[in-house]
Short mmCIF file of C-alpha atoms and ligand atoms in Angstrom, two decimals:
data_model
loop_
_atom_site.label_atom_id
_atom_site.label_comp_id
_atom_site.label_asym_id
_atom_site.label_seq_id
_atom_site.Cartn_x
_atom_site.Cartn_y
_atom_site.Cartn_z
CA MET A 102 -0.72 -28.42 -83.19
CA THR A 103 1.48 -25.58 -84.21
CA VAL A 104 3.15 -23.13 -81.61
CA LEU A 105 5.31 -20.15 -82.04
CA VAL A 106 7.19 -19.74 -79.36
CA THR A 107 8.13 -16.12 -78.91
CA GLY A 108 11.74 -15.48 -76.75
CA GLY A 109 12.29 -19.43 -77.73
CA THR A 110 16.08 -19.04 -78.48
CA GLY A 111 16.07 -17.66 -74.57
CA TYR A 112 16.43 -19.67 -71.48
CA ILE A 113 13.01 -20.75 -70.37
CA GLY A 114 11.77 -20.81 -74.25
CA SER A 115 14.84 -23.00 -75.06
CA HIS A 116 13.89 -25.54 -72.62
CA THR A 117 9.96 -25.06 -73.07
CA THR A 118 10.70 -25.56 -76.87
CA VAL A 119 12.77 -29.34 -76.05
CA GLU A 120 9.87 -30.40 -73.86
CA LEU A 121 7.29 -29.49 -76.76
CA ILE A 122 8.79 -31.18 -79.78
CA GLN A 123 9.27 -34.10 -77.25
CA LYS A 124 5.55 -34.47 -76.71
CA GLY A 125 4.91 -33.90 -80.56
CA TYR A 126 4.30 -30.83 -81.03
CA GLU A 127 5.41 -28.60 -84.31
CA VAL A 128 7.60 -25.22 -83.18
CA ILE A 129 8.04 -21.85 -84.73
CA ILE A 130 10.69 -20.02 -82.90
CA VAL A 131 10.49 -15.88 -83.39
CA ASP A 132 13.25 -14.33 -82.07
CA ASN A 133 15.40 -10.49 -82.28
CA LEU A 134 18.11 -12.58 -80.38
CA CYS A 135 19.04 -9.48 -78.06
CA ASN A 136 19.65 -11.75 -75.11
CA SER A 137 20.82 -14.82 -77.38
CA SER A 138 21.96 -17.08 -79.22
CA GLU A 139 21.24 -18.72 -82.75
CA SER A 140 23.66 -21.35 -82.05
CA VAL A 141 20.36 -22.28 -79.54
CA LEU A 142 18.58 -23.68 -82.11
CA ASP A 143 22.05 -26.31 -82.82
CA LYS A 144 21.73 -27.33 -79.87
CA ILE A 145 17.82 -27.86 -79.48
CA ALA A 146 18.34 -30.06 -82.52
CA GLU A 147 20.79 -31.90 -80.69
CA ILE A 148 18.59 -32.91 -77.97
CA THR A 149 15.28 -33.58 -79.93
CA GLY A 150 16.61 -34.47 -83.78
CA ILE A 151 14.38 -31.67 -85.03
CA ARG A 152 15.85 -27.62 -85.45
CA PRO A 153 12.57 -25.62 -85.00
CA LYS A 154 11.68 -23.31 -87.83
CA PHE A 155 13.11 -19.47 -87.40
CA TYR A 156 12.27 -16.55 -87.70
CA LEU A 157 14.43 -13.45 -86.67
CA VAL A 158 12.22 -10.60 -86.13
CA ASP A 159 11.63 -7.98 -83.20
CA LEU A 160 8.45 -8.36 -82.28
CA THR A 161 7.99 -4.89 -81.74
CA GLU A 162 7.12 -4.43 -85.34
CA LYS A 163 3.98 -5.49 -86.77
CA GLU A 164 4.58 -6.40 -90.47
CA PRO A 165 7.55 -8.63 -90.18
CA THR A 166 5.26 -10.41 -87.21
CA ARG A 167 2.24 -11.01 -89.51
CA LYS A 168 4.34 -12.69 -92.05
CA ILE A 169 4.98 -14.97 -89.31
CA PHE A 170 1.36 -15.80 -89.22
CA GLU A 171 0.90 -15.36 -93.30
CA GLU A 172 3.73 -18.35 -93.44
CA ASN A 173 2.41 -20.49 -90.86
CA LYS A 174 -1.03 -22.26 -89.31
CA ILE A 175 -0.52 -21.13 -85.69
CA ASP A 176 -2.50 -23.07 -83.38
CA ALA A 177 -1.15 -21.20 -80.04
CA VAL A 178 1.48 -18.54 -78.80
CA ILE A 179 4.03 -19.08 -75.77
CA HIS A 180 5.35 -15.70 -75.68
CA PHE A 181 8.32 -15.56 -73.46
CA ALA A 182 10.04 -12.56 -75.47
CA GLY A 183 11.07 -9.68 -73.29
CA LEU A 184 13.34 -8.16 -71.21
CA LYS A 185 13.72 -8.98 -68.11
CA ALA A 186 17.01 -7.84 -66.02
CA VAL A 187 15.58 -6.02 -62.49
CA GLY A 188 18.50 -3.72 -61.81
CA GLU A 189 18.32 -2.55 -66.05
CA SER A 190 15.08 -1.38 -66.23
CA CYS A 191 15.39 1.14 -63.32
CA VAL A 192 18.18 2.79 -65.70
CA LYS A 193 16.31 2.17 -68.82
CA PRO A 194 12.75 2.41 -67.90
CA LEU A 195 11.19 3.78 -71.77
CA GLU A 196 13.84 0.64 -73.56
CA TYR A 197 11.37 -1.87 -70.90
CA TYR A 198 8.12 -0.32 -71.65
CA TYR A 199 8.76 0.20 -74.92
CA ASN A 200 9.84 -3.43 -75.29
CA ASN A 201 8.39 -5.53 -73.19
CA ILE A 202 4.79 -3.96 -73.53
CA ALA A 203 4.76 -2.76 -76.97
CA SER A 204 6.04 -6.28 -78.40
CA SER A 205 3.45 -7.95 -76.37
CA VAL A 206 0.00 -5.51 -78.21
CA VAL A 207 1.98 -6.13 -81.23
CA LEU A 208 1.51 -10.12 -81.11
CA ALA A 209 -1.76 -10.34 -79.65
CA GLU A 210 -3.25 -7.69 -82.18
CA VAL A 211 -1.70 -9.79 -85.08
CA MET A 212 -2.88 -13.14 -83.31
CA ALA A 213 -6.37 -11.47 -83.00
CA GLU A 214 -5.89 -10.40 -87.09
CA PHE A 215 -5.53 -14.59 -88.08
CA GLY A 216 -7.77 -15.62 -85.78
CA CYS A 217 -4.75 -17.75 -83.27
CA LYS A 218 -6.59 -16.77 -79.70
CA LYS A 219 -4.99 -18.98 -77.31
CA LEU A 220 -1.48 -17.01 -75.89
CA ILE A 221 0.59 -18.59 -72.67
CA PHE A 222 2.34 -15.40 -71.11
CA SER A 223 5.63 -15.16 -68.88
CA SER A 224 4.41 -13.65 -65.91
CA SER A 225 6.49 -13.37 -62.87
CA ALA A 226 5.94 -13.75 -58.86
CA THR A 227 7.65 -9.84 -59.29
CA VAL A 228 4.15 -8.65 -59.39
CA TYR A 229 3.31 -9.30 -55.94
CA GLY A 230 5.35 -7.29 -54.97
CA GLU A 231 6.55 -7.43 -50.97
CA PRO A 232 4.04 -10.04 -50.07
CA GLU A 233 2.87 -9.59 -46.99
CA ARG A 234 3.02 -13.33 -45.65
CA VAL A 235 4.00 -16.58 -47.45
CA PRO A 236 3.22 -19.16 -49.33
CA ILE A 237 1.66 -16.16 -52.16
CA THR A 238 -1.65 -18.09 -53.64
CA GLU A 239 -2.96 -16.33 -56.90
CA ASP A 240 -5.39 -14.08 -55.29
CA PHE A 241 -2.89 -11.91 -53.51
CA PRO A 242 -2.79 -8.37 -53.69
CA LEU A 243 -0.52 -7.28 -56.52
CA SER A 244 1.49 -4.44 -56.63
CA THR A 245 5.54 -3.90 -58.58
CA THR A 246 8.93 -2.27 -57.49
CA ASN A 247 10.98 -1.62 -60.76
CA PRO A 248 10.04 -0.31 -63.84
CA TYR A 249 10.40 -4.36 -65.15
CA GLY A 250 8.19 -5.93 -62.76
CA THR A 251 5.72 -3.29 -63.95
CA THR A 252 5.78 -4.20 -67.38
CA LYS A 253 4.98 -7.71 -66.40
CA LEU A 254 1.88 -6.73 -64.25
CA MET A 255 0.51 -4.35 -67.44
CA ILE A 256 0.44 -7.21 -70.13
CA GLU A 257 -1.52 -9.48 -67.58
CA LYS A 258 -3.71 -6.41 -67.36
CA ILE A 259 -4.05 -5.65 -71.05
CA TYR A 260 -4.53 -9.32 -71.70
CA THR A 261 -6.95 -9.55 -69.42
CA ASP A 262 -8.97 -6.31 -70.60
CA LEU A 263 -8.64 -8.23 -73.89
CA ALA A 264 -9.80 -11.29 -72.97
CA LYS A 265 -12.95 -9.69 -71.40
CA ALA A 266 -13.56 -7.84 -74.95
CA ASP A 267 -14.01 -11.12 -76.61
CA ALA A 268 -14.95 -13.85 -75.27
CA GLU A 269 -12.80 -16.13 -77.64
CA TRP A 270 -9.40 -15.18 -75.91
CA ASN A 271 -8.00 -18.44 -74.16
CA ILE A 272 -5.28 -16.53 -71.94
CA THR A 273 -2.84 -18.14 -69.52
CA LEU A 274 -0.64 -15.93 -67.18
CA LEU A 275 1.59 -18.02 -65.93
CA ARG A 276 3.70 -17.00 -62.92
CA TYR A 277 7.21 -17.77 -62.39
CA PHE A 278 9.16 -17.85 -59.45
CA ASN A 279 13.12 -18.54 -59.72
CA PRO A 280 13.82 -20.24 -62.52
CA ILE A 281 17.50 -21.97 -62.32
CA GLY A 282 19.22 -25.13 -63.11
CA ALA A 283 19.87 -26.86 -67.41
CA HIS A 284 18.39 -28.75 -69.09
CA GLU A 285 20.36 -32.87 -68.20
CA SER A 286 22.18 -32.66 -71.66
CA GLY A 287 24.50 -30.03 -70.66
CA LEU A 288 23.41 -28.35 -74.06
CA ILE A 289 21.29 -25.46 -73.12
CA GLY A 290 21.09 -23.74 -70.09
CA GLU A 291 21.43 -19.46 -68.93
CA ASN A 292 24.20 -17.94 -70.19
CA PRO A 293 23.71 -13.96 -69.03
CA ASN A 294 25.48 -11.71 -70.44
CA GLY A 295 28.08 -9.94 -68.63
CA ILE A 296 28.35 -10.05 -64.68
CA PRO A 297 25.17 -11.88 -63.54
CA ASN A 298 22.85 -10.08 -61.67
CA ASN A 299 20.95 -13.53 -60.18
CA LEU A 300 22.59 -15.92 -58.00
CA MET A 301 22.88 -19.13 -59.97
CA PRO A 302 24.82 -17.80 -62.07
CA TYR A 303 26.89 -15.60 -60.22
CA ILE A 304 27.79 -19.22 -58.44
CA VAL A 305 28.65 -20.75 -61.24
CA LYS A 306 30.66 -18.11 -62.06
CA VAL A 307 32.61 -18.32 -58.59
CA ALA A 308 32.72 -21.90 -59.01
CA ALA A 309 34.51 -21.38 -62.66
CA GLY A 310 37.21 -18.55 -60.28
CA GLU A 311 35.97 -16.27 -63.33
CA LEU A 312 34.87 -14.40 -59.99
CA TYR A 313 36.61 -13.97 -56.74
CA GLN A 314 33.54 -14.50 -54.56
CA LEU A 315 29.84 -14.05 -53.79
CA SER A 316 28.13 -11.64 -51.95
CA VAL A 317 26.01 -12.66 -50.18
CA PHE A 318 23.38 -9.02 -49.52
CA GLY A 319 22.45 -9.40 -46.49
CA ASN A 320 22.47 -12.09 -43.30
CA ASP A 321 19.91 -9.84 -40.96
CA TYR A 322 16.07 -10.85 -42.61
CA PRO A 323 13.51 -12.61 -40.85
CA THR A 324 14.08 -16.19 -42.11
CA HIS A 325 16.10 -18.92 -40.82
CA ASP A 326 19.67 -18.11 -41.21
CA GLY A 327 19.47 -14.64 -41.93
CA THR A 328 19.93 -14.69 -45.63
CA GLY A 329 16.75 -14.35 -48.76
CA VAL A 330 14.46 -17.36 -49.50
CA ARG A 331 13.28 -18.43 -52.64
CA ASP A 332 11.61 -20.28 -53.98
CA TYR A 333 14.03 -21.74 -56.67
CA ILE A 334 12.32 -23.89 -59.57
CA HIS A 335 13.68 -26.32 -61.69
CA VAL A 336 13.78 -24.99 -65.73
CA THR A 337 12.68 -28.50 -66.80
CA ASP A 338 9.70 -28.32 -64.67
CA LEU A 339 8.47 -25.05 -65.73
CA ALA A 340 8.66 -25.86 -68.96
CA LEU A 341 6.75 -28.87 -68.08
CA GLY A 342 4.24 -26.38 -66.54
CA HIS A 343 4.35 -25.14 -70.08
CA ILE A 344 3.37 -28.11 -71.59
CA ALA A 345 0.21 -28.40 -69.09
CA ALA A 346 -0.82 -25.33 -69.66
CA ILE A 347 -1.18 -25.45 -73.37
CA GLU A 348 -2.94 -28.42 -72.78
CA LYS A 349 -5.82 -27.39 -71.12
CA LEU A 350 -5.39 -24.24 -73.33
CA ASN A 351 -9.12 -24.33 -74.34
CA GLU A 352 -11.55 -22.65 -71.81
CA ALA A 353 -12.17 -19.22 -72.82
CA GLY A 354 -11.20 -16.58 -70.30
CA VAL A 355 -7.89 -15.87 -68.05
CA HIS A 356 -6.24 -18.11 -65.83
CA ILE A 357 -3.67 -17.67 -63.53
CA TYR A 358 -0.82 -19.99 -62.14
CA ASN A 359 2.12 -19.57 -60.09
CA LEU A 360 4.69 -21.84 -61.04
CA GLY A 361 6.71 -22.79 -58.30
CA THR A 362 7.84 -25.86 -55.95
CA GLY A 363 6.40 -24.11 -52.89
CA ASN A 364 10.01 -24.92 -51.10
CA GLY A 365 11.81 -22.06 -49.55
CA TYR A 366 15.51 -21.89 -49.84
CA SER A 367 18.35 -19.82 -48.69
CA VAL A 368 20.96 -18.56 -49.95
CA LEU A 369 23.33 -20.00 -48.19
CA ASP A 370 21.17 -23.01 -48.46
CA ILE A 371 21.83 -22.73 -52.09
CA VAL A 372 25.63 -22.08 -51.48
CA LYS A 373 25.56 -25.46 -49.59
CA ALA A 374 23.80 -27.04 -51.87
CA PHE A 375 26.00 -26.66 -54.87
CA GLU A 376 28.78 -27.37 -52.67
CA LYS A 377 28.08 -30.68 -52.10
CA SER A 378 26.04 -31.17 -54.84
CA ASN A 379 29.44 -30.42 -57.00
CA ASN A 380 31.68 -31.00 -54.51
CA ILE A 381 33.55 -28.07 -55.22
CA LYS A 382 33.97 -24.68 -53.43
CA VAL A 383 31.84 -21.51 -53.84
CA PRO A 384 33.90 -18.96 -51.53
CA TYR A 385 31.33 -16.58 -50.36
CA VAL A 386 31.27 -12.71 -48.25
CA ILE A 387 28.11 -11.25 -46.31
CA THR A 388 27.11 -8.25 -47.77
CA ALA A 389 24.62 -5.24 -47.51
CA ARG A 390 21.31 -6.19 -48.47
CA ARG A 391 20.59 -5.15 -51.93
CA PRO A 392 18.08 -2.13 -52.53
CA GLY A 393 14.52 -3.76 -53.72
CA ASP A 394 14.74 -7.49 -52.01
CA ILE A 395 12.33 -8.68 -49.94
CA PRO A 396 13.24 -11.37 -47.45
CA GLU A 397 10.88 -14.31 -48.49
CA CYS A 398 9.34 -15.08 -51.60
CA LEU A 399 7.37 -18.71 -52.23
CA ALA A 400 4.68 -19.81 -53.95
CA ASP A 401 1.88 -22.05 -52.91
CA PRO A 402 1.77 -23.95 -56.55
CA SER A 403 -1.51 -25.81 -55.37
CA LYS A 404 -3.59 -23.97 -57.53
CA ALA A 405 -1.49 -25.83 -60.89
CA GLU A 406 -1.80 -29.14 -59.66
CA ARG A 407 -5.18 -29.13 -58.83
CA GLU A 408 -5.89 -27.37 -62.37
CA LEU A 409 -3.65 -28.79 -64.83
CA GLY A 410 -2.38 -31.62 -63.25
CA TRP A 411 1.03 -30.44 -63.20
CA LYS A 412 4.11 -30.63 -59.97
CA THR A 413 8.06 -30.24 -60.33
CA LYS A 414 9.59 -33.35 -59.83
CA LEU A 415 13.44 -31.96 -59.46
CA GLY A 416 15.12 -30.97 -56.18
CA LEU A 417 18.07 -28.38 -55.14
CA GLU A 418 20.67 -31.30 -55.90
CA ASP A 419 19.72 -32.02 -59.40
CA MET A 420 19.18 -27.53 -59.90
CA CYS A 421 22.24 -27.28 -58.65
CA ARG A 422 23.80 -30.25 -61.36
CA SER A 423 22.60 -29.74 -63.91
CA ALA A 424 23.31 -26.08 -63.80
CA TRP A 425 27.18 -26.33 -63.05
CA ASN A 426 27.12 -29.56 -65.82
CA PHE A 427 26.21 -26.96 -68.34
CA ALA A 428 29.05 -24.39 -67.07
CA GLN A 429 31.63 -27.35 -67.65
CA LYS A 430 30.21 -28.35 -70.81
CA SER A 431 28.74 -25.44 -73.14
CA LEU A 432 30.37 -21.94 -71.61
CA LYS A 433 33.80 -22.96 -71.60
CA LYS A 434 35.51 -21.13 -74.21
P1 LIG B 196 15.33 -14.71 -71.71
O1 LIG B 196 16.73 -12.94 -71.95
O2 LIG B 196 16.64 -15.83 -71.84
O3 LIG B 196 14.86 -15.36 -73.22
C1 LIG B 196 13.91 -13.92 -73.89
C2 LIG B 196 14.24 -13.75 -75.10
O4 LIG B 196 13.10 -12.85 -75.56
C3 LIG B 196 15.21 -13.75 -75.29
O5 LIG B 196 16.38 -14.19 -76.44
C4 LIG B 196 15.64 -12.29 -76.52
O6 LIG B 196 16.47 -12.18 -76.86
C5 LIG B 196 14.22 -11.99 -76.84
N1 LIG B 196 13.86 -11.19 -76.87
C6 LIG B 196 13.52 -9.89 -75.95
N2 LIG B 196 12.82 -8.80 -76.69
C7 LIG B 196 12.23 -9.42 -77.85
C8 LIG B 196 11.68 -8.74 -78.99
N3 LIG B 196 10.99 -7.51 -79.12
N4 LIG B 196 11.63 -9.09 -79.67
C9 LIG B 196 11.91 -10.76 -80.79
N5 LIG B 196 12.64 -11.40 -79.24
C10 LIG B 196 13.19 -10.40 -78.72
O7 LIG B 196 14.81 -14.96 -70.55
P2 LIG B 196 14.23 -16.27 -70.27
O8 LIG B 196 15.02 -16.22 -68.55
O9 LIG B 196 14.41 -16.74 -70.40
O10 LIG B 196 12.38 -15.12 -69.48
C11 LIG B 196 11.67 -15.69 -70.64
C12 LIG B 196 10.31 -15.26 -69.89
O11 LIG B 196 9.93 -14.93 -68.58
C13 LIG B 196 10.52 -13.79 -69.83
O12 LIG B 196 9.46 -12.74 -70.60
C14 LIG B 196 10.77 -13.50 -68.06
O13 LIG B 196 10.55 -11.92 -68.22
C15 LIG B 196 10.15 -14.09 -67.84
N6 LIG B 196 10.36 -14.48 -66.54
C16 LIG B 196 11.97 -14.68 -65.99
C17 LIG B 196 12.66 -15.47 -65.20
C18 LIG B 196 14.08 -15.80 -64.93
O14 LIG B 196 13.62 -15.40 -63.77
N7 LIG B 196 14.67 -16.18 -65.53
C19 LIG B 196 11.03 -15.03 -63.94
C20 LIG B 196 10.15 -14.89 -64.10
C21 LIG B 196 9.76 -14.47 -65.55
C1 LIG B 197 17.42 -14.59 -55.34
C2 LIG B 197 18.62 -14.40 -53.28
C3 LIG B 197 19.23 -11.97 -53.55
C4 LIG B 197 22.52 -12.50 -56.25
C5 LIG B 197 14.93 -12.10 -59.51
C6 LIG B 197 13.82 -11.11 -60.34
C7 LIG B 197 12.09 -11.84 -60.49
C8 LIG B 197 12.31 -12.93 -61.26
C9 LIG B 197 13.52 -13.77 -60.62
C10 LIG B 197 12.08 -12.48 -63.36
C11 LIG B 197 17.74 -13.00 -53.47
C12 LIG B 197 20.00 -13.07 -53.32
C13 LIG B 197 21.54 -12.77 -55.24
C14 LIG B 197 24.06 -12.23 -55.74
C15 LIG B 197 23.12 -12.55 -53.25
N1 LIG B 197 12.97 -12.93 -62.41
N2 LIG B 197 21.65 -12.92 -54.06
N3 LIG B 197 23.97 -12.47 -53.98
O1 LIG B 197 15.97 -11.16 -56.97
O2 LIG B 197 14.57 -13.73 -56.10
O3 LIG B 197 14.29 -12.36 -58.49
O4 LIG B 197 14.74 -13.09 -60.77
O5 LIG B 197 10.47 -12.04 -63.02
O6 LIG B 197 11.77 -10.83 -60.98
O7 LIG B 197 13.73 -9.88 -59.55
O8 LIG B 197 16.40 -13.55 -57.60
O9 LIG B 197 18.69 -14.22 -58.15
O10 LIG B 197 18.80 -12.39 -58.36
O11 LIG B 197 18.64 -13.51 -55.68
O12 LIG B 197 22.73 -12.84 -52.15
O13 LIG B 197 25.37 -11.92 -56.47
O14 LIG B 197 19.99 -14.24 -53.84
O15 LIG B 197 20.08 -10.80 -52.33
O16 LIG B 197 17.87 -13.53 -51.77
P1 LIG B 197 14.82 -12.84 -57.25
P2 LIG B 197 18.06 -13.32 -57.87
#
């Protein structure tokens, strides 16, 4: 089976590519490299022994996207490509709406033209907005608090309408919670440009001495220690969720799954776990809440377990150790 992985040189796409190759899938990657590097292909080859075929294409451009399907018989697509920085999306909303939505529409148009109607889409827990309670099940009301989140919700709706209009489509929307960590080899991982927005990459840079200290955004939330609680999931477990989903990708219609662990950890839990797992200090200071943050975000992942037979296996220590291992091995200049 040949799978086209869009955004396959990115953080989650590269980990999923490794797992796909190791399960015997043939993988083709398309990416415009706006947030990743072609060198990731060499790392994938080092881990798996296979360098996937690569197309440097912007998916908002239809003709180059068509060419990928003309040149290959593609059975299914996993669509990771997109811009993902919440803060940036508030500053550059049009860029986010255009890139994320146009690419998702162009991709589906081209897939339909070539009769490839099996699609897995990277959605996000951000589509639950500020949930009334936790844990969150897939039938919770949907809303968003920033343009990035709105692109995810709009794409979910576009794909749902598509499946309604044409019963041959088989679409799975995967709502990821907070992916962190890296491949056990330390060869691929998360490598954001500039000062990181997300917690784990920021902690890694503080531990490495590149940033002075972590700002903990608020300690007055109604949580066990006052800091924000999230459902952190190891990126390898998340990648394996895609394997489970692709193996079940044969029922028409739209299928929606939360991919999380169901366990909640606070910011300070993460700091402590990182320090303990890696025997290194992470200096921090408590600062004001970050606008738009919610107190707690936690998945109920039982639907994915029931229907896909998927469950996370890796714990917080694996997440912290692998993130630091990647930084040590691959991010040193
Ligand atoms: P990433 O930025 O590492 O990977 C996305 C890739 O898409 C990048 O390599 C980028 O170059 C590519 N890309 C962007 N626009 C493109 C376009 N128009 N044409 C071709 N390639 C394009 O991000 P990631 O963390 O691996 O996230 C993958 C997907 O998962 C994204 O859709 C993201 O919104 C979603 N998601 C991520 C998280 C998270 O915390 N990382 C959580 C929930 C959902
Ligand atoms: C986690 C916790 C912060 C940085 C984001 C997106 C979401 C999804 C996953 C894509 C929060 C705290 C953080 C720092 C801190 N992505 N924090 N100091 O905001 O839960 O989710 O990534 O779909 O859409 O919004 O993740 O890692 O930014 O924050 O105290 O320097 O860490 O307040 O409680 P978030 P995060």
